[in-house]
Coordinates of C-alpha atoms in Angstrom, one line a residue:
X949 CA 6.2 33.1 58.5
X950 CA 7.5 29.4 58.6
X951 CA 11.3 31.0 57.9
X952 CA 14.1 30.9 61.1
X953 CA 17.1 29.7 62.3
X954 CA 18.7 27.4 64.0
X955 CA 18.7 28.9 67.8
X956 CA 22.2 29.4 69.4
X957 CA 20.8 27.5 72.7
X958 CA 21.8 23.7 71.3
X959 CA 22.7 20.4 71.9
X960 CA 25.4 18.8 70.7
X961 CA 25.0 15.2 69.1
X962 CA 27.5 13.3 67.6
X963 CA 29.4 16.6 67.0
X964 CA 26.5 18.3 65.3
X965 CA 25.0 20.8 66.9
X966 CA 20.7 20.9 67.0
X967 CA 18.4 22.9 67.7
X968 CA 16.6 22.4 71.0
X969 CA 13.1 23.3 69.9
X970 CA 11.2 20.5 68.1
X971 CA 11.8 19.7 64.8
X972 CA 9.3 20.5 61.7
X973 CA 7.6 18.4 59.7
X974 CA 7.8 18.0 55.9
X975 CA 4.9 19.3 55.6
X976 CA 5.6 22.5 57.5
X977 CA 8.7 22.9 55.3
X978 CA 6.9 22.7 52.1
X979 CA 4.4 25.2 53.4
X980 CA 6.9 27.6 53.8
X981 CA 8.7 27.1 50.4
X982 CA 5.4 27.0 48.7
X983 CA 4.4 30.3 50.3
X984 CA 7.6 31.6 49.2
X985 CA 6.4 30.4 45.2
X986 CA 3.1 31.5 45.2
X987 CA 4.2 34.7 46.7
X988 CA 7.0 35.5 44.4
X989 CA 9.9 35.5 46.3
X990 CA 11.5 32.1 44.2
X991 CA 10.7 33.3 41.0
X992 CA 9.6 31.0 37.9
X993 CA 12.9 29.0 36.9
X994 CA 15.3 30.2 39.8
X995 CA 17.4 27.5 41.6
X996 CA 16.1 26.8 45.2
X997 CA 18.2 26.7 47.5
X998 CA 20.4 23.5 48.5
X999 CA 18.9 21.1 50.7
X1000 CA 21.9 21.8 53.0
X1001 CA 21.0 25.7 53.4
X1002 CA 17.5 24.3 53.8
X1003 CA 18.2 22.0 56.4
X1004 CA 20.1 24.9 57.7
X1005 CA 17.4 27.1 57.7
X1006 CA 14.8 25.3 59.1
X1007 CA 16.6 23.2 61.4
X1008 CA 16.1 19.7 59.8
X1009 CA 17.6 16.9 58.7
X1010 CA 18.0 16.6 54.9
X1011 CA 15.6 13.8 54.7
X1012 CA 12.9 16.6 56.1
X1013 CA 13.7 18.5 53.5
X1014 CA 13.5 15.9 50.2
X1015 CA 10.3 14.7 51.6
X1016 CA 9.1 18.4 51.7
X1017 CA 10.6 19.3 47.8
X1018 CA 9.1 15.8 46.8
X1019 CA 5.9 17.3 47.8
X1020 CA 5.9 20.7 45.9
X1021 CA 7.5 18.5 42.8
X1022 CA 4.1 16.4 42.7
X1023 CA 2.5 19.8 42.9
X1024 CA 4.2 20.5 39.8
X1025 CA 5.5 23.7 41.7
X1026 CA 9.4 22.3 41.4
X1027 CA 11.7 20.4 39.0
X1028 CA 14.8 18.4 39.1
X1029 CA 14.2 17.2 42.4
X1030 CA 17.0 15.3 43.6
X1031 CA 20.0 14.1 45.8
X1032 CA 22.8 16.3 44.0
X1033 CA 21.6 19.7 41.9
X1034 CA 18.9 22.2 43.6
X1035 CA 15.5 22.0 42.2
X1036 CA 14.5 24.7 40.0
X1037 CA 11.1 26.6 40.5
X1038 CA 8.9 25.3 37.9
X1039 CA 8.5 27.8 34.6
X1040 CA 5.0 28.7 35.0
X1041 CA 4.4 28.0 39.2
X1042 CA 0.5 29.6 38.5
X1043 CA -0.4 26.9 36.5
X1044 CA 0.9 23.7 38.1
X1045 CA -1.7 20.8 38.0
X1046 CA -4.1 22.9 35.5
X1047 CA -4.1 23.1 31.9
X1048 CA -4.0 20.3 29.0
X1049 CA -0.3 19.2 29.9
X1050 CA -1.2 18.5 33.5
X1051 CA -1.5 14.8 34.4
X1052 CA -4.9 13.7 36.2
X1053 CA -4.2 12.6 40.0
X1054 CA -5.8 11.4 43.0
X1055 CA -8.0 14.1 44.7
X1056 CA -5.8 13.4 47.9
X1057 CA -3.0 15.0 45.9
X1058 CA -4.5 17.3 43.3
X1059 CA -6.9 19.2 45.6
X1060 CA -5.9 20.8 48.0
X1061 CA -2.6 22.9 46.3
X1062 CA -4.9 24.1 43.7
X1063 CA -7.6 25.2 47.0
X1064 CA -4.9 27.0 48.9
X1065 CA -4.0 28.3 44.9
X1066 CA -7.2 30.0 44.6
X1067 CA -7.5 31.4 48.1
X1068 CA -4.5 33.8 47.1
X1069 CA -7.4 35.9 45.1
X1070 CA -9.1 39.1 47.0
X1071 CA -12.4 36.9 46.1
X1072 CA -12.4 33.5 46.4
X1073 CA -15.3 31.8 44.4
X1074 CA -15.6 27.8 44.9
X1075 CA -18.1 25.9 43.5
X1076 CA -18.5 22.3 44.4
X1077 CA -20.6 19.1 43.4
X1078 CA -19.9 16.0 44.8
X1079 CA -21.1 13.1 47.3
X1080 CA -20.2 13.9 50.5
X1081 CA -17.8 16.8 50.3
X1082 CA -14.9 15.1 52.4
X1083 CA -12.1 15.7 50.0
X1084 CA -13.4 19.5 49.7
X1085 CA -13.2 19.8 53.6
X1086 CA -9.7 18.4 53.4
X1087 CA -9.0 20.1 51.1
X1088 CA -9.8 23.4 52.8
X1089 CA -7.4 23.0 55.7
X1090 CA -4.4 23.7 53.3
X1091 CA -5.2 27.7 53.2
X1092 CA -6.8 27.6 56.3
X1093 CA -3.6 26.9 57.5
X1094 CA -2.1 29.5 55.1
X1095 CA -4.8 32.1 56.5
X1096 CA -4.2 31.1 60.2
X1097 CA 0.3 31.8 59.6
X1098 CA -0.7 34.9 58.1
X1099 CA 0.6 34.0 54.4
X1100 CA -3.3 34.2 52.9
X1101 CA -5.8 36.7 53.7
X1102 CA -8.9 37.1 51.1
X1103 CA -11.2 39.8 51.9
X1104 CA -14.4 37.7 50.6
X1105 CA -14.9 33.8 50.7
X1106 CA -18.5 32.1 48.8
X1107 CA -18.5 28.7 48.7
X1108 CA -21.6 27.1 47.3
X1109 CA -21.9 23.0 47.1
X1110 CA -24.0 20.7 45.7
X1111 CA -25.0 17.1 47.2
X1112 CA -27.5 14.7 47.0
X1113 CA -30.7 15.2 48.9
X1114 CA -31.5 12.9 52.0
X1115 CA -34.7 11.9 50.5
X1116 CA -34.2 10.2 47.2
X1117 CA -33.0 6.2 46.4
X1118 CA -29.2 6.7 46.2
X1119 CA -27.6 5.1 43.2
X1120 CA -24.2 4.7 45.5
X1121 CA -23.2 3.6 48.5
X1122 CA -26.0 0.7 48.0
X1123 CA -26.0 -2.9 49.4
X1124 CA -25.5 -5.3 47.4
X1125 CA -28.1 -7.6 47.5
X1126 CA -30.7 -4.8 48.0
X1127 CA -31.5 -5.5 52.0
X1128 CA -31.4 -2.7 54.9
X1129 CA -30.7 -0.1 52.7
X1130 CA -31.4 1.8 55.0
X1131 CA -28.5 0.8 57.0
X1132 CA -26.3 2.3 54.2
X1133 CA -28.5 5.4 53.6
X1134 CA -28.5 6.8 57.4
X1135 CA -24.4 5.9 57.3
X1136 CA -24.8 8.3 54.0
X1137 CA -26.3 10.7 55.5
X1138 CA -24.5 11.2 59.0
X1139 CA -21.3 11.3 56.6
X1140 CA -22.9 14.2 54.4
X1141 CA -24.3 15.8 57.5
X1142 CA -20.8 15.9 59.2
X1143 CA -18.5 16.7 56.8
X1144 CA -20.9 20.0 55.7
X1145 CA -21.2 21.2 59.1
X1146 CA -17.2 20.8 59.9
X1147 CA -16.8 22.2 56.3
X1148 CA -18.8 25.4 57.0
X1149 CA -17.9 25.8 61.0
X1150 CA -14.2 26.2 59.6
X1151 CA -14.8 28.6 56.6
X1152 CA -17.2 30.7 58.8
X1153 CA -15.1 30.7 62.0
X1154 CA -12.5 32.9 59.5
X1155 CA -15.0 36.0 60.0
X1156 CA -14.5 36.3 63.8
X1157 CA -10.8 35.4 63.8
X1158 CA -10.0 37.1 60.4
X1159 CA -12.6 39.7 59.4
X1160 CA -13.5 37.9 56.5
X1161 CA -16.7 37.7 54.7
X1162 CA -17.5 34.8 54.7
X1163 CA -20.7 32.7 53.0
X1164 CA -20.9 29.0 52.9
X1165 CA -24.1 28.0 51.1
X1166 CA -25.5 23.9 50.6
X1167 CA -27.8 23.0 48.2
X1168 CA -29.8 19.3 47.9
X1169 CA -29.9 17.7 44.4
X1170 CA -32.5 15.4 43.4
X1171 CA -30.0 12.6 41.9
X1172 CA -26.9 10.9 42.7
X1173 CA -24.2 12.7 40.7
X1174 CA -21.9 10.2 38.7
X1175 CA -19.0 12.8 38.8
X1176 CA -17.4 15.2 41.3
X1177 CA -16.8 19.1 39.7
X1178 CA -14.8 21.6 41.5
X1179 CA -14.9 25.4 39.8
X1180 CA -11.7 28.2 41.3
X1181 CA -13.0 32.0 41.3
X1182 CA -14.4 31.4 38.3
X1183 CA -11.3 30.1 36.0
X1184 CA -10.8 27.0 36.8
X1185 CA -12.5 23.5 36.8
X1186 CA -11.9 20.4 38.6
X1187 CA -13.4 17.0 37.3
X1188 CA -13.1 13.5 38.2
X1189 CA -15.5 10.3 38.0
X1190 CA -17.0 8.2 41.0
X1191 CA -15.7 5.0 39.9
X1192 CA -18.0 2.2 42.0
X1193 CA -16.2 -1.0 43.4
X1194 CA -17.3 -4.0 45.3
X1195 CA -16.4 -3.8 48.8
X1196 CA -17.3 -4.7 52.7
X1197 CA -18.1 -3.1 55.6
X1198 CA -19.2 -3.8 59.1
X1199 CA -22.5 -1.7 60.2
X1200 CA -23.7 -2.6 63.4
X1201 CA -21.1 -4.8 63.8
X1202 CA -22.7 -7.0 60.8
X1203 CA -20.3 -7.0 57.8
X1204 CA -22.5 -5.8 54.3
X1205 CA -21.1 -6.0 50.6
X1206 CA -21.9 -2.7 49.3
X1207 CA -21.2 -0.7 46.0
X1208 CA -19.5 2.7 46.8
X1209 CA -16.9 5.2 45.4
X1210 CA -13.6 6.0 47.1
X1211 CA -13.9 9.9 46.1
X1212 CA -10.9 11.1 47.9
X1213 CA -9.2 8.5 45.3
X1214 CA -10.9 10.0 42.4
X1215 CA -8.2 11.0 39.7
X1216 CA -8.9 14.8 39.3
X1217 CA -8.8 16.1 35.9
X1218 CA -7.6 19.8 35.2
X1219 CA -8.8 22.6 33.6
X1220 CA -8.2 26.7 33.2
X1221 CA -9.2 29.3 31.2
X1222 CA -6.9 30.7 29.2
X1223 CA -5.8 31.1 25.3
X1224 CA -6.6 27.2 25.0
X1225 CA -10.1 26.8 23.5
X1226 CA -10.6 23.4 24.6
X1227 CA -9.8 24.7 28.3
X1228 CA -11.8 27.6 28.3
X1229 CA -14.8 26.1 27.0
X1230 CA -14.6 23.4 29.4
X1231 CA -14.5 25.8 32.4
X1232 CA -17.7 28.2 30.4
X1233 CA -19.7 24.9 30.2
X1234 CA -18.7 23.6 33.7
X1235 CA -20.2 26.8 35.3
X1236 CA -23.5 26.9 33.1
X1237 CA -24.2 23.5 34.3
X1238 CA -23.8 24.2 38.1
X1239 CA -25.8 27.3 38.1
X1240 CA -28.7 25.9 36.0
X1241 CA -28.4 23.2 38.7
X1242 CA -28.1 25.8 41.3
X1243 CA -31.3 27.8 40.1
X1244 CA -33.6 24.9 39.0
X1245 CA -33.9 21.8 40.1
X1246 CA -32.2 21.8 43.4
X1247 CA -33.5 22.5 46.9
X1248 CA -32.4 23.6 50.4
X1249 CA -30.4 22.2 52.5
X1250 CA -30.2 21.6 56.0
X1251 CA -26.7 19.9 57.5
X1252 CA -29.0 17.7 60.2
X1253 CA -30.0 14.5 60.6

């Protein structure tokens, strides 16, 4: 647990006394409080505490704090976030940044809370399709950080994902006027390479520090995929378009106009089974496409270069 209190052994600064030990982060603070959601402890539509206790409690300065609710408010986790009133735990935590009323966002943001989200489960499920799998590896830290403190522990992990094979005429990243491609393929490739391996040396490293059962499993498609899909223990999808743009970059120190996508920047649209048709068909349909993918026409995969 995140949780303590300001040690008696402090310093006084301008007649406020501080805690000698270094100070935490927003992002440490929001942990804790969204620990403290997720687990029950703030219940759906009870008033948080004030940012003074909070500061009190975790021996920060307000502006730690605001930073840290302005966080789980994005997350859709709190409301009535501000400088007077506590925020109130939003109505329906388990649902925040799913369902028809959620607002798409940038993977950056949407990702990750809804990761850490699913690793609460006994058996966490996670299928992925997508480019290079650097916003799912990102992604991942969140409840391996959860794990690590002691908040999460699932007893079974399978993680399957999807990406392009090394051996086919990528649709994107490509150069722009069509010369060493191959420049822009090998960069491809080291990037797809890299993020898999650090993406299944963290998820299996969990069985020998953890004792969980772990399985990390990669899969080669024979196409670029236009879109990036992301399906939760089996009741919740993920979905967002690589949008290409125009842009530079240097490659052996020679700059080349390329077309890529920016998928960490991919707005991430939301979706969860429940008593919504529209939802729940979305998610059905989502997982019958990946496993016929799965089971057909894609191949193994081997994370070298």
């Amino acid at each position: 647990m995140y949780r303590s209190f300001v040690d008696p052994e402090h310093a006084s600064v301008n007649g406020r006394k501080r805690s000698q030990r270094p100070q935490r982060t927003h992002h440490e603070v929001a942990d804790e409080l969204r620990a403290r959601i997720r687990s029950g402890e703030l219940r759906p539509g009870e008033r948080m505490p004030t940012q003074a206790q909070l500061a009190h409690e975790f021996g920060v300065e307000r502006g730690v704090v605001r930073q840290a609710l302005r966080v789980l408010q994005s997350e859709g986790l709190l409301t009535n976030v501000s400088k007077g009133a506590p925020a109130t735990v939003a109505p329906d935590p388990a649902r925040a940044l799913t369902g028809p009323e959620a607002p798409p966002l940038p993977t950056t943001v949407a990702l990750a809370p809804r990761i850490a989200a699913a690793f609460a489960a006994e058996h966490v499920e996670i299928d992925a399709v997508c480019l290079t799998s650097i916003s799912l590896t990102l992604a991942i830290g969140e409840p391996l950080r959860q794990i690590h403190a002691g908040r999460l522990k699932p007893a079974k992990v399978d993680v399957r994902v999807l990406l392009p094979s090394r051996d086919i005429d990528l649709a994107f990243p490509v150069p722009v006027v069509g010369r060493r491609d191959d420049w822009v393929h090998e960069r491809w490739l080291a990037m797809r390479n890299a993020q898999g391996q650090v993406l299944q040396h963290n998820l299996l490293a969990l069985r020998a520090t953890h004792g969980i059962d772990v399985q990390v499993t990669f899969r080669a498609l024979p196409f670029t995929p236009p879109v990036k899909l992301y399906l939760l223990n089996n009741t919740e999808a993920l979905f967002a378009y690589y949008t290409l743009t125009r842009r530079e970059a240097e490659i052996d120190h020679e700059q080349m106009e390329m077309y890529d996508a920016q998928g960490t920047q991919s707005m991430l649209f939301s979706f969860r089974q429940g008593p919504g048709l529209r939802d729940t068909t979305f998610v059905e349909q989502s997982h019958l496409w990946f496993n016929a993918l799965w089971e057909t026409i894609s191949s193994e995969l081997v994370l070298t270069s």
